CSV table of C-alpha atoms in Angstrom, one decimal:
chain,number,residue,atom,x,y,z
H,1,UNK,CA,-23.1,4.6,8.6
H,2,UNK,CA,-22.8,8.4,8.5
H,3,UNK,CA,-25.6,9.9,10.7
H,4,UNK,CA,-25.8,12.8,7.9
H,5,UNK,CA,-26.5,9.8,5.5
H,6,UNK,CA,-29.2,8.6,8.0
H,7,UNK,CA,-30.7,11.8,8.7
H,8,UNK,CA,-30.8,12.4,4.3
H,9,UNK,CA,-32.4,9.2,4.5
H,10,UNK,CA,-34.7,10.0,6.6
H,11,UNK,CA,-36.6,12.9,4.4
H,12,UNK,CA,-36.1,10.8,1.8
H,13,UNK,CA,-38.2,8.3,3.9
H,14,UNK,CA,-40.3,10.9,4.8
H,15,UNK,CA,-41.4,12.3,1.4
H,16,UNK,CA,-42.2,9.0,0.2
H,17,UNK,CA,-45.1,8.6,2.1
H,18,UNK,CA,-46.8,11.8,0.4
H,19,UNK,CA,-49.5,12.3,-1.4
H,20,UNK,CA,-48.1,14.7,-3.4
H,21,UNK,CA,-45.2,13.7,-3.0
H,22,UNK,CA,-41.5,14.8,-5.1
H,23,UNK,CA,-40.2,11.8,-5.7
H,24,UNK,CA,-40.3,7.7,-4.4
H,25,UNK,CA,-37.5,6.3,-2.5
H,26,UNK,CA,-38.7,2.7,-1.5
H,27,UNK,CA,-35.7,2.4,-0.1
H,28,UNK,CA,-35.2,4.8,1.9
H,29,UNK,CA,-36.5,3.5,5.5
H,30,UNK,CA,-35.3,0.0,4.2
H,31,UNK,CA,-31.9,2.0,5.1
H,32,UNK,CA,-33.6,3.9,8.5
H,33,UNK,CA,-35.2,-0.4,10.1
H,34,UNK,CA,-30.9,-1.4,9.6
H,35,UNK,CA,-30.0,1.7,11.9
H,36,UNK,CA,-33.3,1.5,14.7
H,37,UNK,CA,-30.7,3.7,17.1
H,38,UNK,CA,-29.4,6.4,14.5
H,39,UNK,CA,-32.2,9.1,16.0
H,40,UNK,CA,-33.1,8.6,19.7
H,41,UNK,CA,-33.9,11.7,19.7
H,42,UNK,CA,-36.4,12.1,17.0
H,43,UNK,CA,-39.2,13.3,18.9
H,44,UNK,CA,-43.0,11.9,18.9
H,45,UNK,CA,-45.1,14.0,19.7
H,46,UNK,CA,-45.9,18.1,19.4
H,47,UNK,CA,-44.6,18.7,22.7
H,48,UNK,CA,-41.7,16.5,21.9
H,49,UNK,CA,-41.6,19.0,18.8
H,50,UNK,CA,-41.9,22.0,21.0
H,51,UNK,CA,-38.9,21.8,23.2
H,52,UNK,CA,-36.2,21.5,20.5
H,53,UNK,CA,-37.5,25.1,19.4
H,54,UNK,CA,-34.5,26.7,17.3
H,55,UNK,CA,-33.8,23.3,16.0
H,56,UNK,CA,-37.5,22.6,15.5
H,57,UNK,CA,-37.2,25.6,12.9
H,58,UNK,CA,-33.6,24.2,11.5
H,59,UNK,CA,-34.6,20.5,11.0
H,60,UNK,CA,-37.6,22.2,8.4
H,61,UNK,CA,-35.1,23.7,7.0
H,62,UNK,CA,-32.7,20.6,6.1
H,63,UNK,CA,-35.5,18.9,5.4
H,64,UNK,CA,-37.2,21.0,2.7
H,65,UNK,CA,-34.1,21.6,0.9
H,66,UNK,CA,-33.6,18.0,1.5
H,67,UNK,CA,-36.6,16.9,-0.6
H,68,UNK,CA,-36.2,19.5,-3.6
H,69,UNK,CA,-32.4,18.9,-3.9
H,70,UNK,CA,-33.3,15.5,-4.6
H,71,UNK,CA,-35.9,15.8,-6.4
H,72,UNK,CA,-33.7,18.4,-8.3
H,73,UNK,CA,-31.4,16.2,-8.9
H,74,UNK,CA,-33.8,13.6,-10.3
H,75,UNK,CA,-34.7,15.8,-12.8
H,76,UNK,CA,-31.0,17.3,-14.1
H,77,UNK,CA,-29.8,13.5,-14.4
H,78,UNK,CA,-32.1,12.4,-16.2
H,79,UNK,CA,-32.0,16.1,-19.0
H,80,UNK,CA,-28.6,15.1,-18.4
H,81,UNK,CA,-28.4,10.9,-20.0
H,82,UNK,CA,-31.6,11.7,-22.3
H,83,UNK,CA,-28.8,14.7,-23.8
H,84,UNK,CA,-26.5,12.0,-24.3
H,85,UNK,CA,-24.4,11.9,-21.3
H,86,UNK,CA,-24.3,8.1,-20.9
H,87,UNK,CA,-22.2,7.3,-17.7
H,88,UNK,CA,-22.9,9.3,-14.6
H,89,UNK,CA,-20.6,9.5,-11.5
H,90,UNK,CA,-22.2,10.3,-8.0
H,91,UNK,CA,-19.3,11.8,-6.0
H,92,UNK,CA,-19.9,10.9,-1.7
H,93,UNK,CA,-22.8,8.6,-3.0
H,94,UNK,CA,-23.9,7.4,0.6
H,95,UNK,CA,-27.1,6.1,0.5
H,96,UNK,CA,-28.2,7.6,-2.7
H,97,UNK,CA,-30.5,5.2,-5.1
H,98,UNK,CA,-31.1,7.0,-8.8
H,99,UNK,CA,-29.4,3.7,-10.1
H,100,UNK,CA,-32.3,1.3,-9.0
H,101,UNK,CA,-35.3,4.1,-9.1
H,102,UNK,CA,-34.9,6.0,-11.8
H,103,UNK,CA,-36.3,5.3,-15.0
H,104,UNK,CA,-32.4,5.6,-17.2
H,105,UNK,CA,-32.2,5.5,-21.0
H,106,UNK,CA,-30.7,2.5,-21.9
H,107,UNK,CA,-26.9,2.0,-22.3
H,108,UNK,CA,-26.3,4.0,-19.3
H,109,UNK,CA,-23.9,3.1,-16.6
H,110,UNK,CA,-23.9,5.3,-13.2
H,111,UNK,CA,-20.5,4.6,-10.7
H,112,UNK,CA,-21.1,5.4,-7.3
H,113,UNK,CA,-18.3,6.4,-5.3
H,114,UNK,CA,-17.7,6.6,-1.3
H,115,UNK,CA,-16.0,5.0,1.7
H,116,UNK,CA,-15.9,1.5,2.4
H,117,UNK,CA,-18.1,1.3,5.1
H,118,UNK,CA,-20.7,3.1,3.4
H,119,UNK,CA,-20.7,0.5,1.3
H,120,UNK,CA,-20.3,-2.4,3.3
H,121,UNK,CA,-23.5,-0.5,5.1
H,122,UNK,CA,-25.5,-0.1,2.0
H,123,UNK,CA,-25.2,-2.9,-0.2
H,124,UNK,CA,-25.6,-5.1,2.7
H,125,UNK,CA,-29.5,-3.5,3.2
H,126,UNK,CA,-30.1,-3.0,-0.8
H,127,UNK,CA,-29.1,-7.1,-0.7
H,128,UNK,CA,-31.9,-7.9,2.0
H,129,UNK,CA,-33.4,-5.6,-0.3
H,130,UNK,CA,-33.2,-8.4,-4.1
H,131,UNK,CA,-32.5,-4.7,-5.4
H,132,UNK,CA,-32.7,-4.5,-8.9
H,133,UNK,CA,-31.2,-1.8,-11.2
H,134,UNK,CA,-32.6,0.3,-13.5
H,135,UNK,CA,-29.4,0.8,-15.7
H,136,UNK,CA,-25.8,-0.8,-15.1
H,137,UNK,CA,-24.4,-0.1,-11.6
H,138,UNK,CA,-20.8,0.1,-10.6
H,139,UNK,CA,-19.5,0.5,-7.0
H,140,UNK,CA,-16.1,2.0,-5.9
H,141,UNK,CA,-15.0,2.0,-2.7
H,142,UNK,CA,-13.0,5.3,-2.8
H,143,UNK,CA,-11.5,8.3,-0.6
H,144,UNK,CA,-12.0,11.3,-2.4
H,145,UNK,CA,-9.8,13.4,-0.7
H,146,UNK,CA,-7.3,11.0,-2.2
H,147,UNK,CA,-5.9,10.0,-5.6
H,148,UNK,CA,-9.4,8.2,-7.1
H,149,UNK,CA,-9.5,9.0,-11.0
H,150,UNK,CA,-7.3,6.1,-11.9
H,151,UNK,CA,-10.0,3.4,-9.8
H,152,UNK,CA,-12.8,4.9,-11.9
H,153,UNK,CA,-11.3,4.6,-15.3
H,154,UNK,CA,-10.2,1.1,-14.5
H,155,UNK,CA,-13.4,0.2,-13.9
H,156,UNK,CA,-14.7,1.2,-17.3
H,157,UNK,CA,-15.4,4.5,-16.9
H,158,UNK,CA,-14.8,6.5,-20.5
H,159,UNK,CA,-13.1,10.0,-20.0
H,160,UNK,CA,-13.4,10.6,-24.1
H,161,UNK,CA,-17.8,9.6,-23.2
H,162,UNK,CA,-19.9,13.0,-21.9
H,163,UNK,CA,-20.4,12.4,-18.2
H,164,UNK,CA,-23.4,13.7,-16.0
H,165,UNK,CA,-20.8,14.7,-12.7
H,166,UNK,CA,-23.2,14.8,-9.3
H,167,UNK,CA,-22.0,16.2,-6.2
H,168,UNK,CA,-24.8,15.9,-3.6
H,169,UNK,CA,-24.0,17.2,-0.2
H,170,UNK,CA,-20.6,17.1,-0.6
H,171,UNK,CA,-18.6,20.7,-1.4
H,172,UNK,CA,-20.4,22.2,2.0
H,173,UNK,CA,-17.6,19.4,3.7
H,174,UNK,CA,-14.7,20.4,2.0
H,175,UNK,CA,-12.3,23.4,2.2
H,176,UNK,CA,-11.4,25.7,-0.7
H,177,UNK,CA,-8.6,23.7,-1.2
H,178,UNK,CA,-9.8,20.2,-1.5
H,179,UNK,CA,-13.0,21.5,-3.3
H,180,UNK,CA,-10.4,23.4,-5.7
H,181,UNK,CA,-8.7,19.3,-6.2
H,182,UNK,CA,-11.8,17.6,-6.6
H,183,UNK,CA,-13.3,19.8,-9.3
H,184,UNK,CA,-9.9,19.6,-10.9
H,185,UNK,CA,-9.7,15.7,-10.8
H,186,UNK,CA,-13.5,16.1,-12.5
H,187,UNK,CA,-12.3,18.9,-14.9
H,188,UNK,CA,-9.8,16.7,-15.7
H,189,UNK,CA,-11.7,13.5,-16.5
H,190,UNK,CA,-15.1,15.4,-18.4
H,191,UNK,CA,-15.2,15.7,-22.5
H,192,UNK,CA,-16.6,18.5,-23.7
H,193,UNK,CA,-20.6,18.2,-23.5
H,194,UNK,CA,-20.4,16.6,-19.8
H,195,UNK,CA,-22.1,18.5,-16.8
H,196,UNK,CA,-21.4,19.2,-13.4
H,197,UNK,CA,-24.1,19.8,-10.4
H,198,UNK,CA,-24.0,20.8,-7.3
H,199,UNK,CA,-25.7,23.1,-4.1
H,200,UNK,CA,-24.6,26.7,-4.4
H,201,UNK,CA,-25.2,29.5,-1.6
H,202,UNK,CA,-26.2,28.4,2.6
H,203,UNK,CA,-29.3,25.8,2.9
H,204,UNK,CA,-30.9,28.7,5.6
H,205,UNK,CA,-30.7,32.3,6.1
H,206,UNK,CA,-27.4,33.6,8.0
H,207,UNK,CA,-29.4,34.3,11.8
H,208,UNK,CA,-30.8,30.4,11.7
H,209,UNK,CA,-27.1,29.5,10.2
H,210,UNK,CA,-25.7,31.1,13.2
H,211,UNK,CA,-28.2,29.8,15.9
H,212,UNK,CA,-27.2,25.8,14.8
H,213,UNK,CA,-23.4,26.8,15.2
H,214,UNK,CA,-23.8,28.3,18.6
H,215,UNK,CA,-26.2,24.7,19.4
H,216,UNK,CA,-24.1,22.0,21.5
H,217,UNK,CA,-26.4,19.3,19.8
H,218,UNK,CA,-25.2,20.6,16.5
H,219,UNK,CA,-21.8,20.2,17.1
H,220,UNK,CA,-21.7,17.1,15.0
H,221,UNK,CA,-22.5,18.4,12.5
H,222,UNK,CA,-21.5,22.4,12.2
H,223,UNK,CA,-17.6,21.0,13.0
H,224,UNK,CA,-18.0,19.1,9.7
H,225,UNK,CA,-18.9,22.4,7.8
H,226,UNK,CA,-16.2,24.0,5.4
H,227,UNK,CA,-17.5,25.6,2.9
H,228,UNK,CA,-15.9,24.2,-0.2
H,229,UNK,CA,-15.9,27.1,-3.4
H,230,UNK,CA,-18.4,29.4,-1.7
H,231,UNK,CA,-20.0,32.2,-4.1
H,232,UNK,CA,-16.5,31.8,-6.3
H,233,UNK,CA,-17.8,28.7,-7.4
H,234,UNK,CA,-19.7,30.4,-10.7
H,235,UNK,CA,-15.9,31.8,-11.7
H,236,UNK,CA,-13.7,29.3,-10.8
H,237,UNK,CA,-16.2,27.2,-13.2
H,238,UNK,CA,-16.1,29.7,-16.3
H,239,UNK,CA,-11.7,29.9,-15.8
H,240,UNK,CA,-11.9,26.5,-16.0
H,241,UNK,CA,-13.9,25.8,-18.9
H,242,UNK,CA,-17.3,25.5,-17.3
H,243,UNK,CA,-20.4,27.3,-18.4
H,244,UNK,CA,-22.6,27.7,-14.8
H,245,UNK,CA,-26.0,28.2,-13.9
H,246,UNK,CA,-27.1,29.0,-11.1
H,247,UNK,CA,-30.7,27.8,-9.7
H,248,UNK,CA,-32.4,30.1,-7.1
H,249,UNK,CA,-34.2,27.4,-4.7
H,250,UNK,CA,-37.1,29.5,-3.8
H,251,UNK,CA,-38.1,29.8,-7.7
H,252,UNK,CA,-37.8,25.4,-7.8
H,253,UNK,CA,-40.6,26.0,-4.5
H,254,UNK,CA,-43.2,27.4,-6.3
H,255,UNK,CA,-42.4,25.3,-9.6
H,256,UNK,CA,-42.6,22.1,-7.7
H,257,UNK,CA,-45.4,23.8,-5.5
H,258,UNK,CA,-43.9,22.9,-2.2
H,259,UNK,CA,-44.3,25.7,-0.1
H,260,UNK,CA,-41.5,27.1,1.9
H,261,UNK,CA,-41.1,26.1,5.6
H,262,UNK,CA,-39.5,30.4,6.4
H,263,UNK,CA,-37.7,32.4,4.3
H,264,UNK,CA,-35.9,29.9,0.9
H,265,UNK,CA,-31.9,30.7,0.9
H,266,UNK,CA,-29.6,29.3,-1.1
H,267,UNK,CA,-29.9,26.8,-4.5
H,268,UNK,CA,-28.4,24.6,-6.9
H,269,UNK,CA,-25.7,25.1,-9.5
H,270,UNK,CA,-25.2,22.7,-13.0
H,271,UNK,CA,-22.4,23.5,-15.8
H,272,UNK,CA,-21.6,22.4,-18.5
H,273,UNK,CA,-17.8,21.4,-19.8
H,274,UNK,CA,-17.3,23.8,-22.6
H,275,UNK,CA,-13.7,22.6,-23.0
H,276,UNK,CA,-11.2,21.1,-21.9
């Protein structure tokens, strides 16, 4: 399983243990237990943490962002389905368990799309948990860099029905051209009233990101960052039939009562399909 996905699972598992947790993911720790060697470098003491230096600060920012984005996208999907989106599509679903842990309205169907190897790990773990979906759940092993829309339609996706799309933690790993191809495909399948959400802006300040790119330990991660559409996302969406809104991370942190570990940066974008 990709280390980035397991890192998100770690963030969700730790948040789920807090008395003031913003969400509860009872499956996150099970994924970590199934990959015990994923993070051998994980600090186990204050001394270990101090030795990490800037890496510790970066890790705190990433964890903070991961917690807020999980809660924000939980709320986004529940609001979208309550407003009439009868189906949802989780692009690059990874170890997302929303189809099993959120209280969905009746009649909702969630499609999860990701690479075959991701589902090979995920489904084996969930089978051992006797996990029961709280909506109709469909798993599609596909490569989003290739053609995938036909397989989605063949699995029962209704392109005439409003859809809630989520591209969580995805676009930053795509080039601008790849992001355009993906979002164009999403638009072609989206009836008016459909919704879309993904991250917008950098998740950390420019100085901290520059430090990350200069650390050898971060190379496996920073080498994957391509930037997606970047700041052009709202204008691109507007030109292609979407009305978007930016949600500031600092404002959300205040609403959730969760102080940031430093200056908060970036946020999230949601959009509504106004025309094909």
